[in-house]
mmCIF file of N, CA, C and O and ligand atoms in Angstrom:
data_model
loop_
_atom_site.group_PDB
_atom_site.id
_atom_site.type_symbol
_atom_site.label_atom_id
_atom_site.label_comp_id
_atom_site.label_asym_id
_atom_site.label_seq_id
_atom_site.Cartn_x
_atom_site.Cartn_y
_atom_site.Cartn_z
ATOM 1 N N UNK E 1 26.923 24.253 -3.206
ATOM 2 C CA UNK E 1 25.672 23.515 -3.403
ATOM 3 C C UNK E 1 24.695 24.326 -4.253
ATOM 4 O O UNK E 1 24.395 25.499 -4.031
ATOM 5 N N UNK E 2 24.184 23.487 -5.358
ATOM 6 C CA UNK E 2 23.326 24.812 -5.785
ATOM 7 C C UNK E 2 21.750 24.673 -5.560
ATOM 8 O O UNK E 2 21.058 23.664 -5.694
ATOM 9 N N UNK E 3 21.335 26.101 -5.140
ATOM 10 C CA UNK E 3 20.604 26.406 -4.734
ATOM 11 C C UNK E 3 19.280 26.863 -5.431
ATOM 12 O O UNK E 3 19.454 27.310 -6.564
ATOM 13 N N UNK E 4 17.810 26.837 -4.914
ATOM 14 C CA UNK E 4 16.938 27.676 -6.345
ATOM 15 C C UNK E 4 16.832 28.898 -5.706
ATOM 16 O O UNK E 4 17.008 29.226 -4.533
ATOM 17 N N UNK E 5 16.395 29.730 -7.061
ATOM 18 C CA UNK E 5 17.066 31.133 -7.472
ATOM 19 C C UNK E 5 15.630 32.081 -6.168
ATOM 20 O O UNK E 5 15.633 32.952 -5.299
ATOM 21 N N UNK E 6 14.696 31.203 -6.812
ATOM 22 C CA UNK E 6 13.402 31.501 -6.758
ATOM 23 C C UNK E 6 12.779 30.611 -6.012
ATOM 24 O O UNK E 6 13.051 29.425 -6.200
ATOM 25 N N UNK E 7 11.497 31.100 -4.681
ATOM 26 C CA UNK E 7 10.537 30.486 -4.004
ATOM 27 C C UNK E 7 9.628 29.979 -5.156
ATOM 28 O O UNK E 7 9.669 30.803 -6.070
ATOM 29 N N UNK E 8 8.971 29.121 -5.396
ATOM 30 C CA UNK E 8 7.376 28.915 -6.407
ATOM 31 C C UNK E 8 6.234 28.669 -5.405
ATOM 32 O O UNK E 8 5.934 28.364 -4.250
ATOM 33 N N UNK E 9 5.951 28.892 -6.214
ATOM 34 C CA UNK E 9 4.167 29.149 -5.842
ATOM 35 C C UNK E 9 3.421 27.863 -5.094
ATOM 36 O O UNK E 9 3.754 26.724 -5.421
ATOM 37 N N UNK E 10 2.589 28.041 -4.266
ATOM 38 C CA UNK E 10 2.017 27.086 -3.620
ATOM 39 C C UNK E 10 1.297 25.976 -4.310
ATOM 40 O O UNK E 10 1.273 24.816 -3.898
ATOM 41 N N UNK E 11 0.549 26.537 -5.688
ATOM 42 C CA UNK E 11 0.372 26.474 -6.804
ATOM 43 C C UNK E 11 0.977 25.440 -7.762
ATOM 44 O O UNK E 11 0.282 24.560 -8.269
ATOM 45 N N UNK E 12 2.264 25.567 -7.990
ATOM 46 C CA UNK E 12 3.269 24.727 -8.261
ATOM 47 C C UNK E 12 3.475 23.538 -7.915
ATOM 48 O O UNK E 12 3.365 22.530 -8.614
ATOM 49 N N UNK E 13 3.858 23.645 -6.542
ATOM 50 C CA UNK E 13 4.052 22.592 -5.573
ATOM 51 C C UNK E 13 2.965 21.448 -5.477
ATOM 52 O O UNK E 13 3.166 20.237 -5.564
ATOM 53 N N UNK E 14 1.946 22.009 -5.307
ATOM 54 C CA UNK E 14 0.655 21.440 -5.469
ATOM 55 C C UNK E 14 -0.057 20.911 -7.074
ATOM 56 O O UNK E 14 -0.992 20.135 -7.274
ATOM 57 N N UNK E 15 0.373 21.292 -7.565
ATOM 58 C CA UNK E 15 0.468 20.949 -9.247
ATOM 59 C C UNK E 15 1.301 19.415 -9.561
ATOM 60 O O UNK E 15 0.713 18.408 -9.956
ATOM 61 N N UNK E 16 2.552 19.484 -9.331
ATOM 62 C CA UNK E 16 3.137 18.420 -9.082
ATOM 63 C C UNK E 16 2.916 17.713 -7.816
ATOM 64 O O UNK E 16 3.537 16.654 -7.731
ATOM 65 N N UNK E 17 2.396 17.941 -7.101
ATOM 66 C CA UNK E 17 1.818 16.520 -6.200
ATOM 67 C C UNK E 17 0.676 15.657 -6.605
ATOM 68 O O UNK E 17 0.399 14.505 -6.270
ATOM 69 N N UNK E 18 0.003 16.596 -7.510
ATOM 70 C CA UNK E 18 -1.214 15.372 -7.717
ATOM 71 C C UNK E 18 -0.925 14.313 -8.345
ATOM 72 O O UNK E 18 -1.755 13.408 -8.432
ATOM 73 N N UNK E 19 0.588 14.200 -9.032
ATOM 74 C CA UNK E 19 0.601 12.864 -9.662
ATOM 75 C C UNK E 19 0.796 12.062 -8.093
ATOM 76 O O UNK E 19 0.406 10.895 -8.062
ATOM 77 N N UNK E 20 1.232 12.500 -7.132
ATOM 78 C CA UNK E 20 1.542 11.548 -5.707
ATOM 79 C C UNK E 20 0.193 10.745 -5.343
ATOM 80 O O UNK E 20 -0.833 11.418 -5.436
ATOM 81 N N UNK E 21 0.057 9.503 -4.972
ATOM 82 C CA UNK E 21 -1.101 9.015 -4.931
ATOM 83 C C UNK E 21 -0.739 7.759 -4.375
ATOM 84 O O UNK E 21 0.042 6.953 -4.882
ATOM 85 N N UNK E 22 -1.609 7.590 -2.858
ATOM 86 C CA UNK E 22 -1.034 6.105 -2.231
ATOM 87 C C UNK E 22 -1.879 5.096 -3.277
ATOM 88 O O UNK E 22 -3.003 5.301 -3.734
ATOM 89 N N UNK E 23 -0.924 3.844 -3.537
ATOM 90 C CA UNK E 23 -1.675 2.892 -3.644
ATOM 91 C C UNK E 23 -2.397 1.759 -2.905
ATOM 92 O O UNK E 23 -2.392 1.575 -1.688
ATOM 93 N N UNK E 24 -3.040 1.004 -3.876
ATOM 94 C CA UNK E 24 -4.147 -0.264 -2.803
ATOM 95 C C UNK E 24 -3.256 -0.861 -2.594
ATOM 96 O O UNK E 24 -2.399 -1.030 -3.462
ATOM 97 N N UNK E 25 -3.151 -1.408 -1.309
ATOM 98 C CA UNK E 25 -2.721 -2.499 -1.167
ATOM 99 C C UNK E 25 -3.166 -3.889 -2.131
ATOM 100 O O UNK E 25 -4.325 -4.244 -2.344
ATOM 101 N N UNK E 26 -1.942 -4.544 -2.632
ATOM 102 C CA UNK E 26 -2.197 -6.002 -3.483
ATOM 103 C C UNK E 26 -3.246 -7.127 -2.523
ATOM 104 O O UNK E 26 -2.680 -7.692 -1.587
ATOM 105 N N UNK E 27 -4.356 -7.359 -2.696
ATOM 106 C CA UNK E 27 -5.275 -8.470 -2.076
ATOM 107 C C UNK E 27 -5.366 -9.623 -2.869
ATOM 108 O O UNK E 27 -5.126 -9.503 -4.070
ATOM 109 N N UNK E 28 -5.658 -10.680 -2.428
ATOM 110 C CA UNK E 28 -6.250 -11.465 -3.028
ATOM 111 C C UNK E 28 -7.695 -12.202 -2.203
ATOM 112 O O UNK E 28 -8.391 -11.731 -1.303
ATOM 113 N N UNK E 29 -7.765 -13.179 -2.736
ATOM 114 C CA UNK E 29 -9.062 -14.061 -2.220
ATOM 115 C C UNK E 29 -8.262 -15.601 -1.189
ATOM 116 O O UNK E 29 -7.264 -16.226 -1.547
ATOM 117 N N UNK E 30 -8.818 -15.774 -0.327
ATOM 118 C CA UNK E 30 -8.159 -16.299 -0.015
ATOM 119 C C UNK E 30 -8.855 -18.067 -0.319
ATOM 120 O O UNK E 30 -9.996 -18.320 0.067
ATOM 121 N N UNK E 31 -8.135 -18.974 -0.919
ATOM 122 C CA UNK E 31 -8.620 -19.776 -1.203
ATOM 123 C C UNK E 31 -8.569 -21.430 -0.650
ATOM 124 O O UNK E 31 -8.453 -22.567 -1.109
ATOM 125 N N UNK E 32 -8.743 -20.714 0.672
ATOM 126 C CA UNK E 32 -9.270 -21.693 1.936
ATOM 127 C C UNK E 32 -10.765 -21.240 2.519
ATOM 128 O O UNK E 32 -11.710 -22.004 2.714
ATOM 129 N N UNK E 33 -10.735 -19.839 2.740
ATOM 130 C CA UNK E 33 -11.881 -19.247 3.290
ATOM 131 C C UNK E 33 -12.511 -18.540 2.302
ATOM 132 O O UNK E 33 -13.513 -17.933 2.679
ATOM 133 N N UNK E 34 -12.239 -18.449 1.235
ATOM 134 C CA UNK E 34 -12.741 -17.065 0.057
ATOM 135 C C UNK E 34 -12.502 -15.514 0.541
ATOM 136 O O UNK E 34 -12.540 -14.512 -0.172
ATOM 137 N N UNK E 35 -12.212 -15.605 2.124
ATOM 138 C CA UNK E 35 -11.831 -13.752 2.545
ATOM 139 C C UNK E 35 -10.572 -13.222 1.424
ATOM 140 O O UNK E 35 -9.740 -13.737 0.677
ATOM 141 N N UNK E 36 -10.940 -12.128 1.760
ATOM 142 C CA UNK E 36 -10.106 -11.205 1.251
ATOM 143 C C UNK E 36 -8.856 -11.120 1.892
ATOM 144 O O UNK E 36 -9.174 -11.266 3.072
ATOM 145 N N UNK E 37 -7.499 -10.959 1.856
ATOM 146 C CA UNK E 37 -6.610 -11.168 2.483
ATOM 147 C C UNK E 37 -5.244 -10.106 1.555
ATOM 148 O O UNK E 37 -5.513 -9.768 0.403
ATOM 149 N N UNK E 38 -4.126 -9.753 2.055
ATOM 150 C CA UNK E 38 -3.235 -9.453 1.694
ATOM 151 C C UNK E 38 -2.399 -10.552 0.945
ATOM 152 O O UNK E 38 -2.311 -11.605 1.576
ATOM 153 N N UNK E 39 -1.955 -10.529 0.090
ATOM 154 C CA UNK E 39 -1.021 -11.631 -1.082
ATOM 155 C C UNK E 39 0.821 -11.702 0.104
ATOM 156 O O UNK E 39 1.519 -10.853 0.657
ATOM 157 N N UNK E 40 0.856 -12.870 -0.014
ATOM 158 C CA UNK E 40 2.202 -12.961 0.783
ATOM 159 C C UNK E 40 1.870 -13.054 1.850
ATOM 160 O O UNK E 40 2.770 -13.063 2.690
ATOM 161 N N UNK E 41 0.505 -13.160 2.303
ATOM 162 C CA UNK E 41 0.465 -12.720 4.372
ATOM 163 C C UNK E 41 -0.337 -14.190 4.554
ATOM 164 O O UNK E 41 -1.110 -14.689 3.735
ATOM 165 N N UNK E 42 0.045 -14.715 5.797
ATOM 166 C CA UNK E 42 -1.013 -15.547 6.691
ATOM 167 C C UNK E 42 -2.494 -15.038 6.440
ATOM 168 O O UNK E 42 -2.935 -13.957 6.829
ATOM 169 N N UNK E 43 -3.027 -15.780 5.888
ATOM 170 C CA UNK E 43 -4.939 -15.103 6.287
ATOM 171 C C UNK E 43 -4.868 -15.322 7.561
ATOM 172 O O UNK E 43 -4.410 -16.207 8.284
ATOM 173 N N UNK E 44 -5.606 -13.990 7.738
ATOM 174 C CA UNK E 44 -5.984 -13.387 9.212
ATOM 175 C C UNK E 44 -7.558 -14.379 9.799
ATOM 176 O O UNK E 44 -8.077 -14.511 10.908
ATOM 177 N N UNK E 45 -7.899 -14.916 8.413
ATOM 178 C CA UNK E 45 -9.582 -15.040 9.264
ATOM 179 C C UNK E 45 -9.211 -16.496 9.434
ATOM 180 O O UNK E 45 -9.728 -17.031 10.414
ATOM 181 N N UNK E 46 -8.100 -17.559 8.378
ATOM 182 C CA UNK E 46 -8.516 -18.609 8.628
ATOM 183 C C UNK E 46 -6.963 -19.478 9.005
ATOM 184 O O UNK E 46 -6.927 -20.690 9.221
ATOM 185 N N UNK E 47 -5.821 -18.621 9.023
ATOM 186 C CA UNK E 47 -4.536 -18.741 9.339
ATOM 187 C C UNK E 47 -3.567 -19.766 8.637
ATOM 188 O O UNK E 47 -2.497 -20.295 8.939
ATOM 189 N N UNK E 48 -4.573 -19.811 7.381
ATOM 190 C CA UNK E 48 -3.810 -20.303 6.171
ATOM 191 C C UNK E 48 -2.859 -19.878 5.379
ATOM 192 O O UNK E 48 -2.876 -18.665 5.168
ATOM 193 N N UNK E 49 -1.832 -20.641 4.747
ATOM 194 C CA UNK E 49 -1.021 -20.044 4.131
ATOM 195 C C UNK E 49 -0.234 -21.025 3.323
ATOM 196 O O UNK E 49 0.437 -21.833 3.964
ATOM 197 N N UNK E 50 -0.207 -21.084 1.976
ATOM 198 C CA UNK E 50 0.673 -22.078 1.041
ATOM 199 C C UNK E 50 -0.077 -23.800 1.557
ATOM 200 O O UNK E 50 0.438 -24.883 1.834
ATOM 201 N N UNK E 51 -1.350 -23.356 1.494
ATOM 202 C CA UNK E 51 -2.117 -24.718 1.493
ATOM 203 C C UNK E 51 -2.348 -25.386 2.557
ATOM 204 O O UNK E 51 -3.224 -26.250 2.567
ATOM 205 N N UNK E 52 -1.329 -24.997 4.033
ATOM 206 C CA UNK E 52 -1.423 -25.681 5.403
ATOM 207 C C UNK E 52 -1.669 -24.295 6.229
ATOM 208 O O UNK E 52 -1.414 -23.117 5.979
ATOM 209 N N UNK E 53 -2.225 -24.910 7.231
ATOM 210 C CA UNK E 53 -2.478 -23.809 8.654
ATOM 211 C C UNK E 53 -1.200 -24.031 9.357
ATOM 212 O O UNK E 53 -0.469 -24.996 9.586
ATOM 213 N N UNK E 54 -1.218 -22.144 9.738
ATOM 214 C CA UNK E 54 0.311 -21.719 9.999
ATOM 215 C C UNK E 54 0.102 -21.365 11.652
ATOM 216 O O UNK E 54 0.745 -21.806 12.605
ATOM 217 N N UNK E 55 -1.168 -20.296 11.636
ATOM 218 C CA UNK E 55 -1.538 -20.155 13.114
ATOM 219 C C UNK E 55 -2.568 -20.786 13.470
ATOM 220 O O UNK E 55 -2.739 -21.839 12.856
ATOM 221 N N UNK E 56 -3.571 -20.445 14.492
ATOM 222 C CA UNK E 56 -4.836 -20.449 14.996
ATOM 223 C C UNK E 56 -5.292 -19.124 14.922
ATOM 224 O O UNK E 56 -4.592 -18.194 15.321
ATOM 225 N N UNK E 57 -6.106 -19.007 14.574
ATOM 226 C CA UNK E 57 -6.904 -17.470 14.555
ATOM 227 C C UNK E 57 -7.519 -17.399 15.880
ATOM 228 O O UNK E 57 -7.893 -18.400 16.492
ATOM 229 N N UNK E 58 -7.660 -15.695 16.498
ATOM 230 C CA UNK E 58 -8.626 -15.849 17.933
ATOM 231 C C UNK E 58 -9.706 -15.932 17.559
ATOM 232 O O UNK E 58 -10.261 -15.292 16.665
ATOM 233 N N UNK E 59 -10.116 -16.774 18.252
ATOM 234 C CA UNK E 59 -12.139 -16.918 18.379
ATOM 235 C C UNK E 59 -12.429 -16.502 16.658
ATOM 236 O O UNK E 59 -13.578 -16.456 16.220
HETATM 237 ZN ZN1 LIG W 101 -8.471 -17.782 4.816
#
């Protein structure tokens, strides 16, 4: 198996992580209620989804 020769620097390691970077989650608007909502998901505030209500929301 090959192996590195050499430890690197903390420096290094940390150099190449800054390209690592979580992304936003995809939102949209939701266009029953105007909330903000995740794309692909049931809205949470108004339990809409593809034009018909899927759940009941609590209270
Ligand atoms: Zn909604």
């Amino acid at each position: 198996m090959p192996n590195p020769k050499h430890r690197h620097s903390k420096t290094r390691t940390r150099k190449r992580r800054t390209h690592y970077k979580a992304e936003r989650p995809a939102t949209m608007v939701c266009p029953n209620c105007q909330e903000t909502k995740l794309q692909h998901r049931i809205c949470p505030n108004c339990g809409y989804y593809n034009g018909r209500s899927i759940i009941t929301p609590k209270a």
